[in-house]
Coordinates of C-alpha atoms and ligand atoms in Angstrom, one line a residue:
M18 CA 22.0 -2.0 4.0
P19 CA 25.6 -2.3 5.1
A20 CA 28.2 -2.4 2.6
Q21 CA 29.6 -5.7 3.9
A22 CA 28.0 -7.9 6.5
S23 CA 28.4 -11.4 7.7
W24 CA 26.0 -12.9 10.2
Q25 CA 27.1 -15.7 12.3
A26 CA 24.9 -18.3 14.2
G27 CA 24.3 -17.4 17.7
H28 CA 23.2 -14.3 19.7
Y29 CA 24.8 -12.1 22.3
T30 CA 22.5 -11.3 25.2
F31 CA 23.2 -8.1 27.0
K32 CA 23.4 -8.2 30.8
A33 CA 21.3 -5.1 31.4
A34 CA 20.9 -2.2 28.9
P35 CA 22.5 -3.0 25.4
L36 CA 26.2 -2.1 26.0
L37 CA 28.4 -1.3 23.2
A38 CA 32.2 -0.8 23.5
L39 CA 33.2 2.1 21.5
H40 CA 36.7 2.2 19.9
R41 CA 38.0 5.2 18.2
E42 CA 40.7 4.2 15.8
I43 CA 42.8 7.2 15.0
T44 CA 44.5 6.3 11.7
G45 CA 46.5 8.6 9.4
A46 CA 43.5 8.6 7.0
A47 CA 40.9 9.7 9.6
T48 CA 39.1 12.8 8.5
S49 CA 36.3 14.4 10.2
T50 CA 34.0 13.6 7.3
D51 CA 34.9 9.8 7.4
E52 CA 31.5 7.9 8.2
S53 CA 32.9 4.4 8.0
Y54 CA 32.7 1.9 11.0
R55 CA 32.9 -1.5 11.9
L56 CA 30.5 -3.3 14.2
R57 CA 31.2 -6.6 15.6
I58 CA 29.0 -8.6 17.8
N59 CA 30.3 -12.0 19.1
A60 CA 30.5 -14.1 22.2
T61 CA 32.5 -11.5 24.1
G62 CA 30.1 -8.5 23.4
A63 CA 29.6 -5.8 21.0
L64 CA 32.4 -3.5 19.6
L65 CA 32.0 -0.5 17.3
T66 CA 35.2 0.7 15.8
A67 CA 35.4 4.0 13.8
A68 CA 38.1 6.5 12.7
S69 CA 36.0 9.6 13.5
P70 CA 32.9 10.5 15.5
L71 CA 30.7 10.6 12.5
G72 CA 31.6 6.8 11.9
I73 CA 30.6 6.3 15.5
Q74 CA 27.4 7.9 14.8
R75 CA 26.6 5.8 11.8
G76 CA 27.6 2.6 13.7
L77 CA 25.3 3.5 16.5
A78 CA 22.5 3.8 14.0
T79 CA 23.2 0.3 12.9
F80 CA 23.5 -1.0 16.4
R81 CA 20.0 0.2 17.1
Q82 CA 18.7 -1.8 14.4
V83 CA 20.5 -5.1 15.1
I84 CA 19.6 -5.2 18.8
E85 CA 16.2 -6.7 19.7
A86 CA 14.2 -6.7 23.0
T87 CA 13.3 -10.2 24.1
P88 CA 11.5 -11.5 27.3
H89 CA 14.9 -12.4 28.5
G90 CA 16.6 -9.0 27.8
W91 CA 18.3 -7.2 24.9
R92 CA 20.2 -9.5 22.4
A93 CA 21.8 -9.3 19.0
Q94 CA 22.8 -11.9 16.5
F95 CA 26.6 -12.3 16.0
C96 CA 27.9 -10.3 13.1
D97 CA 30.7 -8.4 11.7
I98 CA 29.6 -5.4 9.7
Q99 CA 31.9 -3.0 7.8
D100 CA 30.2 -0.3 6.3
Q101 CA 30.7 3.2 4.7
P102 CA 28.5 5.4 2.5
R103 CA 28.3 5.4 -1.3
F104 CA 27.6 9.0 -1.5
R105 CA 28.9 11.8 0.9
W106 CA 25.9 14.0 0.6
R107 CA 22.5 12.3 1.5
G108 CA 19.9 14.9 2.2
L109 CA 16.5 15.7 3.1
L110 CA 14.9 19.0 2.0
V111 CA 12.5 20.1 4.8
D112 CA 10.1 23.0 3.9
P113 CA 8.8 25.1 6.7
A114 CA 8.1 27.8 4.2
R115 CA 4.8 26.8 2.7
H116 CA 3.4 25.5 6.1
F117 CA 5.5 26.3 9.1
L118 CA 7.1 23.5 11.0
P119 CA 7.8 24.0 14.6
V120 CA 11.2 23.2 16.1
A121 CA 9.9 20.0 17.5
V122 CA 8.9 18.7 14.1
V123 CA 12.3 19.6 12.7
K124 CA 14.1 17.7 15.6
R125 CA 11.9 14.5 15.2
T126 CA 12.8 14.7 11.4
I127 CA 16.3 15.0 12.4
D128 CA 16.1 12.0 14.6
G129 CA 14.6 10.0 11.8
M130 CA 17.4 11.2 9.5
A131 CA 20.1 10.0 11.8
A132 CA 18.3 6.6 12.1
V133 CA 18.7 6.0 8.4
K134 CA 22.0 7.9 8.0
L135 CA 21.0 10.8 6.1
N136 CA 23.5 13.5 6.7
V137 CA 22.3 16.8 5.3
L138 CA 19.2 18.7 6.4
H139 CA 18.5 21.0 3.5
W140 CA 16.4 23.7 5.3
H141 CA 14.2 25.7 2.7
L142 CA 13.7 28.7 5.0
C143 CA 11.9 31.1 2.5
D144 CA 9.5 31.0 -0.3
D145 CA 6.5 33.0 -1.5
Q146 CA 4.4 31.9 1.4
G147 CA 6.8 32.6 4.3
W148 CA 10.2 33.9 5.5
R149 CA 11.0 31.7 8.5
V150 CA 14.0 33.1 10.4
E151 CA 14.1 36.1 12.8
S152 CA 16.2 38.9 11.4
K153 CA 17.7 41.5 13.8
L154 CA 18.6 43.7 10.9
F155 CA 15.4 43.7 9.1
P156 CA 12.6 42.6 11.5
R157 CA 9.8 43.0 8.9
L158 CA 11.3 39.7 7.4
H159 CA 9.9 37.7 10.2
T160 CA 7.2 39.9 11.5
V161 CA 5.6 40.4 8.1
G162 CA 7.1 37.5 6.0
G163 CA 6.9 35.0 8.9
A164 CA 3.7 36.2 10.4
T165 CA 2.5 32.6 10.2
G166 CA 5.5 31.3 12.0
Y167 CA 9.4 31.8 12.2
Y168 CA 12.2 30.4 14.0
T169 CA 14.0 32.7 16.4
Q170 CA 17.8 32.9 15.9
A171 CA 18.2 31.0 19.1
E172 CA 16.0 28.2 17.7
V173 CA 17.9 28.1 14.5
R174 CA 21.2 27.7 16.5
E175 CA 19.4 25.1 18.6
V176 CA 18.4 23.0 15.6
V177 CA 21.9 23.3 14.0
R178 CA 23.5 22.1 17.3
Y179 CA 20.9 19.2 17.6
A180 CA 21.6 18.1 14.0
A181 CA 25.5 18.3 14.5
Q182 CA 25.2 16.2 17.7
R183 CA 23.6 13.5 15.3
G184 CA 26.2 13.9 12.5
I185 CA 23.9 16.0 10.3
R186 CA 24.9 19.2 8.5
V187 CA 22.4 21.9 8.1
V188 CA 22.4 23.6 4.7
P189 CA 20.1 26.7 4.6
E190 CA 18.3 27.6 1.5
F191 CA 17.3 31.3 0.9
D192 CA 15.4 31.0 -2.5
L193 CA 16.2 34.0 -4.8
P194 CA 15.3 35.8 -7.1
G195 CA 12.1 33.9 -7.6
H196 CA 10.0 32.5 -4.8
A197 CA 10.4 35.8 -3.2
G198 CA 6.8 36.7 -2.2
A199 CA 7.4 36.8 1.6
L200 CA 10.6 38.7 1.3
L201 CA 8.9 41.3 -1.1
A202 CA 5.8 41.6 1.1
A203 CA 8.1 42.6 3.9
Y204 CA 10.4 44.9 1.9
P205 CA 8.6 46.2 -1.2
R206 CA 11.5 48.3 -2.0
L207 CA 13.2 45.2 -3.5
A208 CA 10.2 44.4 -5.7
C209 CA 9.9 45.0 -9.5
N210 CA 6.4 46.4 -9.2
D211 CA 4.1 47.4 -6.5
S212 CA 1.3 44.7 -7.0
L213 CA 2.3 42.6 -4.1
R214 CA 0.5 43.8 -0.9
A215 CA 0.7 40.8 1.4
V216 CA 2.4 37.5 1.9
P217 CA 0.8 35.4 -0.9
T218 CA -1.5 32.7 0.3
R219 CA -1.9 31.1 -3.1
W220 CA 0.0 28.0 -4.3
G221 CA 1.8 27.5 -7.6
V222 CA 4.7 29.0 -9.4
L223 CA 4.0 32.7 -8.8
N224 CA 6.9 34.1 -10.6
I225 CA 7.3 36.9 -8.2
A226 CA 10.9 38.0 -8.4
L227 CA 13.0 40.8 -6.8
D228 CA 14.5 43.4 -8.9
P229 CA 18.1 42.5 -9.7
T230 CA 19.1 45.7 -11.3
R231 CA 19.2 48.1 -8.4
E232 CA 22.4 48.3 -6.3
S233 CA 20.1 48.9 -3.2
T234 CA 18.9 45.2 -3.8
Y235 CA 22.6 43.9 -3.3
T236 CA 23.1 46.3 -0.3
M237 CA 20.3 44.7 1.5
L238 CA 20.9 41.1 0.4
D239 CA 24.6 41.5 1.6
S240 CA 23.3 42.4 5.0
V241 CA 20.5 39.8 5.1
L242 CA 22.7 36.9 3.8
T243 CA 25.6 38.0 6.1
E244 CA 23.4 37.8 9.1
M245 CA 21.7 34.5 8.1
S246 CA 25.0 32.9 6.9
G247 CA 26.2 33.6 10.6
L248 CA 23.6 31.2 11.8
F249 CA 24.8 28.2 9.9
P250 CA 28.4 27.0 10.3
D251 CA 28.0 24.8 7.2
P252 CA 30.4 25.7 4.3
Y253 CA 27.5 25.4 1.8
F254 CA 24.7 28.0 1.2
H255 CA 21.8 27.3 -1.1
I256 CA 20.4 30.2 -3.0
G257 CA 17.5 28.5 -4.8
G258 CA 17.3 30.2 -8.2
D259 CA 14.4 28.1 -9.4
E260 CA 11.3 28.9 -11.3
N261 CA 11.4 32.5 -12.3
D262 CA 10.2 33.0 -15.7
G263 CA 11.2 36.7 -15.8
R264 CA 7.8 38.0 -16.5
Q265 CA 8.0 40.7 -13.8
W266 CA 11.4 41.7 -15.3
R267 CA 10.0 41.9 -18.8
H268 CA 7.1 44.0 -17.6
N269 CA 9.2 46.8 -16.0
P270 CA 10.6 49.3 -18.5
R271 CA 13.3 50.2 -16.3
I272 CA 14.5 46.5 -16.0
V273 CA 14.2 46.0 -19.7
A274 CA 16.3 49.2 -20.3
F275 CA 18.9 47.8 -17.9
M276 CA 18.9 44.5 -19.7
Q277 CA 19.3 46.3 -23.1
D278 CA 22.1 48.5 -21.7
K279 CA 24.1 45.3 -20.6
C280 CA 23.2 43.5 -23.9
F281 CA 21.4 40.7 -22.2
L282 CA 19.7 39.8 -25.5
N283 CA 19.0 36.6 -27.1
A284 CA 19.8 35.5 -30.6
K285 CA 16.8 37.4 -31.9
G286 CA 17.6 40.7 -30.2
Y287 CA 15.0 40.2 -27.4
V288 CA 15.9 40.8 -23.8
D289 CA 16.9 37.5 -22.2
K290 CA 15.9 36.8 -18.6
H291 CA 18.4 34.1 -18.3
Q292 CA 21.4 36.5 -18.8
L293 CA 19.9 38.9 -16.0
Q294 CA 19.6 35.9 -13.7
N295 CA 23.1 34.9 -14.4
Y296 CA 24.2 38.3 -13.6
F297 CA 22.2 38.0 -10.3
N298 CA 23.8 34.7 -9.7
R299 CA 27.3 36.2 -10.1
R300 CA 26.5 38.9 -7.7
M301 CA 25.2 36.3 -5.1
L302 CA 28.3 34.2 -5.6
S303 CA 30.7 37.0 -5.0
L304 CA 28.7 37.9 -1.8
L305 CA 28.8 34.3 -0.6
Q306 CA 32.4 33.9 -1.4
K307 CA 33.1 37.0 0.7
L308 CA 31.4 35.0 3.5
G309 CA 33.5 31.9 2.8
K310 CA 30.5 29.8 1.6
T311 CA 30.2 27.6 -1.3
M312 CA 27.1 28.3 -3.3
V313 CA 24.4 25.7 -4.1
G314 CA 21.4 26.3 -6.4
W315 CA 18.9 24.6 -8.4
D316 CA 19.3 23.5 -12.3
E317 CA 18.1 26.9 -13.2
I318 CA 21.3 28.6 -12.1
L319 CA 23.5 26.6 -14.5
G320 CA 24.9 29.2 -17.0
P321 CA 27.8 29.4 -19.3
D322 CA 30.1 31.3 -17.1
L323 CA 28.9 30.0 -13.6
P324 CA 32.2 29.2 -11.8
A325 CA 32.9 25.3 -11.4
P326 CA 32.8 25.1 -7.6
V327 CA 29.1 26.1 -7.5
V328 CA 27.0 23.0 -6.7
I329 CA 24.0 22.4 -8.9
E330 CA 21.0 20.4 -7.5
S331 CA 19.0 19.0 -10.2
W332 CA 15.2 18.5 -9.9
R333 CA 13.8 19.1 -13.4
G334 CA 14.9 15.8 -14.9
P335 CA 17.4 12.9 -15.1
K336 CA 19.5 14.9 -17.4
G337 CA 20.2 17.7 -15.1
V338 CA 23.0 16.0 -13.1
A339 CA 24.8 15.0 -16.2
D340 CA 24.6 18.5 -17.7
A341 CA 26.1 19.9 -14.4
V342 CA 28.9 17.6 -14.1
R343 CA 29.8 18.0 -17.7
L344 CA 30.2 21.6 -17.2
G345 CA 32.5 20.9 -14.2
H346 CA 30.1 21.4 -11.3
P347 CA 29.6 19.1 -8.4
A348 CA 26.0 17.9 -8.4
L349 CA 23.2 16.6 -6.5
R350 CA 20.2 14.5 -7.7
A351 CA 16.8 15.6 -6.3
H352 CA 14.8 14.5 -9.5
G353 CA 13.2 11.2 -8.6
Y354 CA 13.1 11.8 -5.0
Y355 CA 10.2 14.2 -4.7
L356 CA 8.3 12.7 -1.7
D357 CA 5.5 15.1 -2.1
L358 CA 4.4 13.5 -5.5
N359 CA 3.2 10.6 -3.4
F360 CA 5.0 8.1 -5.5
S361 CA 5.9 4.8 -4.1
A362 CA 9.2 4.0 -2.2
A363 CA 10.0 1.6 -5.0
A364 CA 9.9 4.4 -7.6
H365 CA 12.3 6.6 -5.5
Y366 CA 14.4 3.6 -4.9
A367 CA 14.9 3.0 -8.7
A368 CA 16.3 6.5 -9.1
D369 CA 20.1 6.6 -8.9
P370 CA 22.3 9.6 -8.8
L371 CA 24.8 8.0 -11.2
Q372 CA 22.3 7.1 -13.9
G373 CA 23.5 8.3 -17.3
I374 CA 26.8 9.8 -15.8
P375 CA 30.0 8.7 -17.6
D376 CA 32.5 6.9 -15.4
S377 CA 34.9 9.5 -15.8
L378 CA 32.5 12.3 -14.2
Q379 CA 30.9 10.1 -11.5
A380 CA 33.4 11.6 -8.9
R381 CA 31.6 14.9 -9.3
V382 CA 28.3 13.5 -8.2
L383 CA 28.0 14.4 -4.5
G384 CA 24.8 12.5 -3.9
G385 CA 21.2 13.4 -3.7
E386 CA 18.4 14.6 -1.5
A387 CA 14.8 13.5 -0.8
E388 CA 12.6 16.5 -1.0
M389 CA 9.4 17.1 0.9
W390 CA 7.6 20.4 -0.1
S391 CA 5.0 21.3 2.2
E392 CA 2.1 22.8 0.3
F393 CA 0.0 19.7 1.2
A394 CA 1.7 18.8 4.6
D395 CA 1.3 21.0 7.7
S396 CA 3.1 20.5 11.0
V397 CA 0.7 17.7 12.0
I398 CA 1.1 15.4 9.0
Y399 CA 4.4 16.4 7.6
E400 CA 6.2 13.4 9.2
S401 CA 3.7 11.0 7.6
R402 CA 4.6 12.3 4.2
V403 CA 8.3 11.9 4.9
W404 CA 8.5 8.5 6.4
P405 CA 9.1 5.7 5.7
R406 CA 9.7 6.5 2.0
A407 CA 12.5 8.8 2.8
A408 CA 14.3 5.8 4.1
A409 CA 14.3 4.2 0.7
V410 CA 16.1 7.2 -0.7
A411 CA 18.5 7.2 2.3
E412 CA 19.5 3.6 1.4
R413 CA 19.8 4.2 -2.2
L414 CA 22.3 7.1 -1.3
W415 CA 24.2 5.0 1.4
S416 CA 24.4 1.4 0.1
P417 CA 26.4 0.0 -2.8
A418 CA 24.2 -0.1 -5.8
G419 CA 24.8 -3.9 -6.3
L420 CA 23.1 -4.5 -2.9
T421 CA 19.9 -2.6 -3.5
Q422 CA 18.1 -4.3 -6.3
D423 CA 15.6 -6.3 -4.4
V424 CA 12.4 -4.4 -4.1
P425 CA 10.4 -6.9 -1.9
D426 CA 13.3 -7.0 0.5
L427 CA 13.3 -3.1 0.6
Y428 CA 9.5 -3.2 1.6
R429 CA 10.3 -5.8 4.3
R430 CA 13.0 -3.8 5.7
L431 CA 11.0 -0.4 5.3
A432 CA 8.5 -2.0 7.7
F433 CA 11.2 -2.5 10.4
V434 CA 12.5 1.0 9.9
S435 CA 8.9 2.4 10.3
E436 CA 8.5 0.6 13.5
E437 CA 11.8 1.9 14.7
L438 CA 10.9 5.5 14.0
D439 CA 7.6 5.1 15.7
A440 CA 9.3 3.7 18.8
M441 CA 11.8 6.8 18.6
G442 CA 8.7 9.1 18.8
V443 CA 8.5 10.2 15.1
R444 CA 4.7 10.8 14.3
H445 CA 4.5 9.5 10.9
R446 CA 2.1 6.8 12.1
R447 CA 0.4 8.2 15.1
A448 CA -0.6 11.7 13.4
P449 CA -2.7 10.2 10.7
A450 CA -4.1 7.7 13.3
A451 CA -5.3 10.7 15.5
L452 CA -6.7 12.5 12.6
L453 CA -8.8 9.5 11.8
R454 CA -9.9 9.4 15.4
Q455 CA -10.9 13.1 15.1
L456 CA -12.8 12.4 11.8
A457 CA -14.7 9.4 13.5
A458 CA -15.5 11.2 16.6
P459 CA -19.1 11.9 15.7
Y460 CA -19.6 8.1 15.5
P461 CA -16.7 6.2 17.1
A462 CA -18.1 2.9 16.5
A463 CA -17.3 3.3 12.9
L464 CA -13.6 4.1 13.6
P465 CA -12.3 0.7 12.6
A466 CA -14.3 0.9 9.4
L467 CA -12.7 4.2 8.6
Q468 CA -9.2 3.0 9.4
T469 CA -9.8 0.1 6.9
F470 CA -11.1 2.4 4.3
A471 CA -8.4 5.2 4.8
A472 CA -5.7 2.4 4.5
L473 CA -6.8 1.5 1.0
L474 CA -6.6 5.2 0.0
E475 CA -3.7 7.5 -1.4
P476 CA -3.8 11.2 -2.3
V477 CA -3.7 11.6 -6.0
K478 CA -0.3 11.6 -7.4
E479 CA 2.1 14.5 -8.7
Y480 CA 0.5 17.9 -8.3
K481 CA -3.0 16.9 -9.4
R482 CA -4.4 18.0 -6.0
H483 CA -4.3 21.6 -7.3
F484 CA -6.4 20.7 -10.3
Q485 CA -9.4 18.8 -9.1
G486 CA -11.9 21.5 -8.5
F487 CA -10.9 22.1 -4.9
K488 CA -9.0 25.4 -4.5
Y489 CA -6.3 25.2 -1.7
S490 CA -4.5 28.0 -0.1
T491 CA -2.2 28.3 2.8
E492 CA -5.1 28.6 5.1
T493 CA -7.0 25.4 3.9
P494 CA -7.1 23.1 6.9
L495 CA -5.2 19.7 6.0
T496 CA -7.6 17.6 8.1
R497 CA -9.6 15.7 5.5
L498 CA -9.6 12.0 4.9
V499 CA -7.0 12.6 2.0
D500 CA -4.6 14.0 4.6
A501 CA -4.9 10.9 6.8
A502 CA -4.5 8.6 3.7
P503 CA -0.9 7.3 3.4
A504 CA 1.1 8.4 0.5
E505 CA 1.7 4.8 -0.3
A506 CA -0.8 2.5 1.0
E507 CA 1.0 -0.4 2.4
V508 CA -2.1 -2.5 2.8
A509 CA -3.1 -2.1 -0.8
R510 CA 0.6 -2.8 -1.9
R511 CA 0.7 -6.0 0.1
F512 CA -2.8 -7.0 -1.5
G513 CA -1.4 -6.4 -5.0
A514 CA 1.8 -8.5 -4.0
T515 CA -0.5 -11.5 -2.8
V516 CA -2.7 -11.2 -5.9
D517 CA 0.4 -11.4 -8.2
S518 CA 1.9 -14.3 -6.3
L519 CA -1.6 -16.1 -6.5
L520 CA -1.9 -15.6 -10.2
A521 CA 1.7 -16.7 -10.8
S522 CA 1.2 -19.9 -8.8
L523 CA -2.2 -20.5 -10.7
S524 CA -0.4 -20.0 -14.0
I525 CA 2.0 -22.8 -13.3
A526 CA -0.6 -25.2 -12.0
V527 CA 0.0 -28.6 -13.6
P528 CA -3.2 -29.7 -15.6
R529 CA -4.6 -33.0 -14.6
F530 CA -5.6 -35.6 -17.0
P531 CA -8.1 -36.9 -17.2
A532 CA -10.1 -34.1 -15.7
T533 CA -11.7 -35.1 -12.4
G534 CA -13.3 -31.8 -11.4
P535 CA -12.0 -28.4 -10.6
P536 CA -8.2 -28.3 -10.4
T537 CA -7.0 -28.5 -6.8
L538 CA -4.9 -25.5 -5.7
S539 CA -1.6 -25.8 -4.1
P540 CA -1.5 -25.4 -0.4
V541 CA 0.2 -21.9 -0.8
A542 CA -2.3 -20.8 -3.4
S543 CA -5.2 -22.1 -1.2
R544 CA -3.9 -20.1 1.8
Q545 CA -3.5 -17.0 -0.5
L546 CA -6.9 -17.3 -1.8
A547 CA -8.4 -17.7 1.7
A548 CA -6.4 -14.5 3.0
L549 CA -7.6 -12.5 -0.1
R550 CA -11.2 -13.6 0.4
Q551 CA -11.1 -12.7 4.0
Q552 CA -9.5 -9.2 3.2
V553 CA -12.2 -8.5 0.5
A554 CA -14.9 -9.5 3.1
D555 CA -13.4 -7.1 5.6
W556 CA -13.6 -4.3 3.0
Q557 CA -17.1 -5.0 2.3
H558 CA -18.0 -4.9 6.0
A559 CA -16.2 -1.7 6.4
T560 CA -18.1 0.0 3.6
E561 CA -21.3 -1.3 5.2
A562 CA -20.4 0.4 8.6
L563 CA -19.4 3.7 7.2
P564 CA -22.7 5.3 6.1
P565 CA -23.9 6.4 9.5
L566 CA -20.4 8.2 10.0
F567 CA -20.9 9.9 6.6
V568 CA -24.2 11.3 7.8
L569 CA -22.9 12.5 11.1
S570 CA -19.5 13.8 10.0
P571 CA -20.0 16.5 7.5
S572 CA -16.3 16.6 6.7
L573 CA -16.3 12.9 5.8
A574 CA -19.5 13.1 3.6
E575 CA -17.6 14.0 0.4
Y576 CA -15.9 10.4 0.6
A577 CA -19.2 8.6 0.8
P578 CA -19.2 7.8 -3.1
L579 CA -15.7 6.4 -2.9
A580 CA -16.6 4.0 0.0
A581 CA -19.6 2.8 -2.1
Q582 CA -17.3 2.3 -5.0
L583 CA -15.0 0.2 -2.5
G584 CA -18.0 -1.8 -1.6
L585 CA -18.8 -2.6 -5.3
V586 CA -15.1 -3.5 -6.1
A587 CA -15.0 -5.7 -3.0
A588 CA -18.0 -7.7 -4.2
L589 CA -16.6 -8.0 -7.6
L590 CA -13.3 -9.4 -6.1
D591 CA -15.2 -11.7 -4.1
Q592 CA -16.9 -13.0 -7.2
R593 CA -13.6 -13.5 -9.0
L594 CA -11.8 -15.1 -6.0
A595 CA -14.8 -17.5 -5.8
Q596 CA -14.3 -18.3 -9.6
L597 CA -10.6 -19.0 -9.0
A598 CA -11.5 -21.3 -6.1
Q599 CA -13.7 -23.2 -8.5
G600 CA -11.2 -23.3 -11.2
Q601 CA -13.8 -21.3 -13.4
P602 CA -12.4 -18.9 -16.0
P603 CA -14.4 -15.5 -15.9
L604 CA -17.1 -15.3 -18.5
P605 CA -16.4 -12.4 -21.1
A606 CA -19.6 -10.6 -20.2
W607 CA -18.8 -10.6 -16.5
Q608 CA -15.3 -9.4 -17.3
T609 CA -16.6 -6.5 -19.4
T610 CA -18.9 -5.4 -16.7
A611 CA -16.4 -5.7 -14.1
K612 CA -13.9 -3.6 -16.1
A613 CA -16.3 -0.8 -16.5
Q614 CA -16.9 -1.0 -12.6
L615 CA -13.2 -0.7 -12.0
D616 CA -13.1 2.3 -14.5
A617 CA -15.7 4.1 -12.4
A618 CA -14.0 3.2 -9.1
Q619 CA -10.6 4.5 -10.3
K620 CA -11.9 8.1 -10.4
P621 CA -10.4 10.2 -7.5
V622 CA -13.0 11.6 -4.9
G623 CA -11.9 14.3 -2.6
Q624 CA -8.5 14.4 -4.2
A625 CA -8.0 10.7 -2.9
E626 CA -8.1 7.3 -4.9
L627 CA -8.6 3.7 -4.2
A628 CA -5.0 2.2 -4.3
I629 CA -6.4 -1.4 -5.0
I630 CA -7.5 -0.7 -8.5
G631 CA -4.4 -1.9 -10.4
A632 CA -4.3 -5.2 -8.5
A633 CA -8.1 -5.6 -8.8
R634 CA -7.8 -5.3 -12.7
R635 CA -4.9 -7.9 -12.8
L636 CA -7.2 -10.3 -10.9
V637 CA -10.4 -9.5 -12.8
G638 CA -8.5 -9.7 -16.3
S639 CA -6.6 -12.8 -15.5
Q640 CA -7.7 -15.9 -17.5
S641 CA -6.9 -18.7 -15.0
Ligands
LIG28 C1 11.7 23.0 -7.2 O1 10.9 22.2 -7.0 N1 11.1 24.1 -7.6 C2 13.1 23.1 -6.9

């Protein structure tokens, strides 16, 4: 949402294509990082003014949103928009390490970022499961570490150029000293032990770390990071630094002796992995300083003597940003913006980088980043996990806090953005749609029913997918129904909103005296009730149409019990809506049975769950 916008009556209709006059105002204050712009549309046409090319980029993104195609040509409502970002760092972490993401996916993601005015692509280029950049100096990095996919150096340059053209910086992350499985499989001489024989295919925090005690480690890292940093003109360079519990260090007598020798000991006299990691961080820092880079790392690199210019990206909790800025560091908030947890857009929207930060320290908060880790998102469905929810984070980071409190309005606008992204070619809608077509191929007549069913499902939240009796690895195909299910089921969300609005209008119904029969519903409530009954009937029909597909499509069969549960829930909801139409409160015995049924329907199946159960509970439990 723009910082300031006034809309006037009237529209400007463009003669042919939507033409926009651009005016670059060179003012004394203009800097290359100034993203402010002014967009005016009136009876004389459309004018975009900005002090820098970046401002022009951001204004163009807005212009794209205010023009509309009509049968009479392109037109735009008269407006005067003056806009600038609230935070200067508005990022998206893209993770091609867990599942490789080809350049085309990265470019489409950059297109989406530009549309919602995100300005930093945080490119997580290595992890346990993959090293994703060609190295001319150490080719085993990409031939072994990137055997399942890597970017050539030419491709990296191409992505950096493509992003820059859209006003987006690229900050690479080379995660060290933990999350180093692929690096160590390629160059075992950097490892703490010889137990790693191949690039790991398991998920989880593997606690594989390189040996930070040998000078040869730094000699190689110096060469590797010098080579890698040459590909990325951005002044920031992310070294990761997360999730290494030091177990490999403690198990190696030579590393333990090193720690003792350096007095890396805690208060009880035991070797302290934090101090060894701080030592490693300082070595990384001097290396990056030599390359003219500002170091960025996750919370874990925060230590007592970490120099203040180092940027901390906080992912572990809401306190992390406050801890970092109190110690003098610039900071980024990632906590609350993890798209891979499958939380709602509203949940991400509620997280603010300045929460809990004293006024005097707020200037140190650079902004934040949405994070999309790719354990459960391959190149086909990655975009569907990013969009449209990342747009909610983008708005949180761009718009004034006071303008961004209205959650229903957020969802109204997210629907527009989602449409815009789809028109631009982003595959967040079409990839899951194609997956459903593929799943329905053995019995295409059931495709509409499968679409109805899938639209009511969400993958289980947080990282529960790892813990539901199905063992995933890098090689597990992500082609099941759970992968086509939206991270946030919009149909279910809207169903819940209609239920709440119906219940609210019933609760304020004026009782009539003397009673002359069932209370009459207001016209709005009647329409809502009819719409809900129709929707529930559609769900019932869908569940009746699905069984032949479950028989013919073995990969879908596991979801048959969940579809059956949906059928039962739909029947219950139909009963409850009929009661409401008649003005009958539910009988306690009926309610008890209904609640037990909803408990059963809430259980995930195939790592997916029905997203309507919360709303169903509210409807069933209401006393109206
Ligand atoms: C992280 O999620 N380990 C940064």
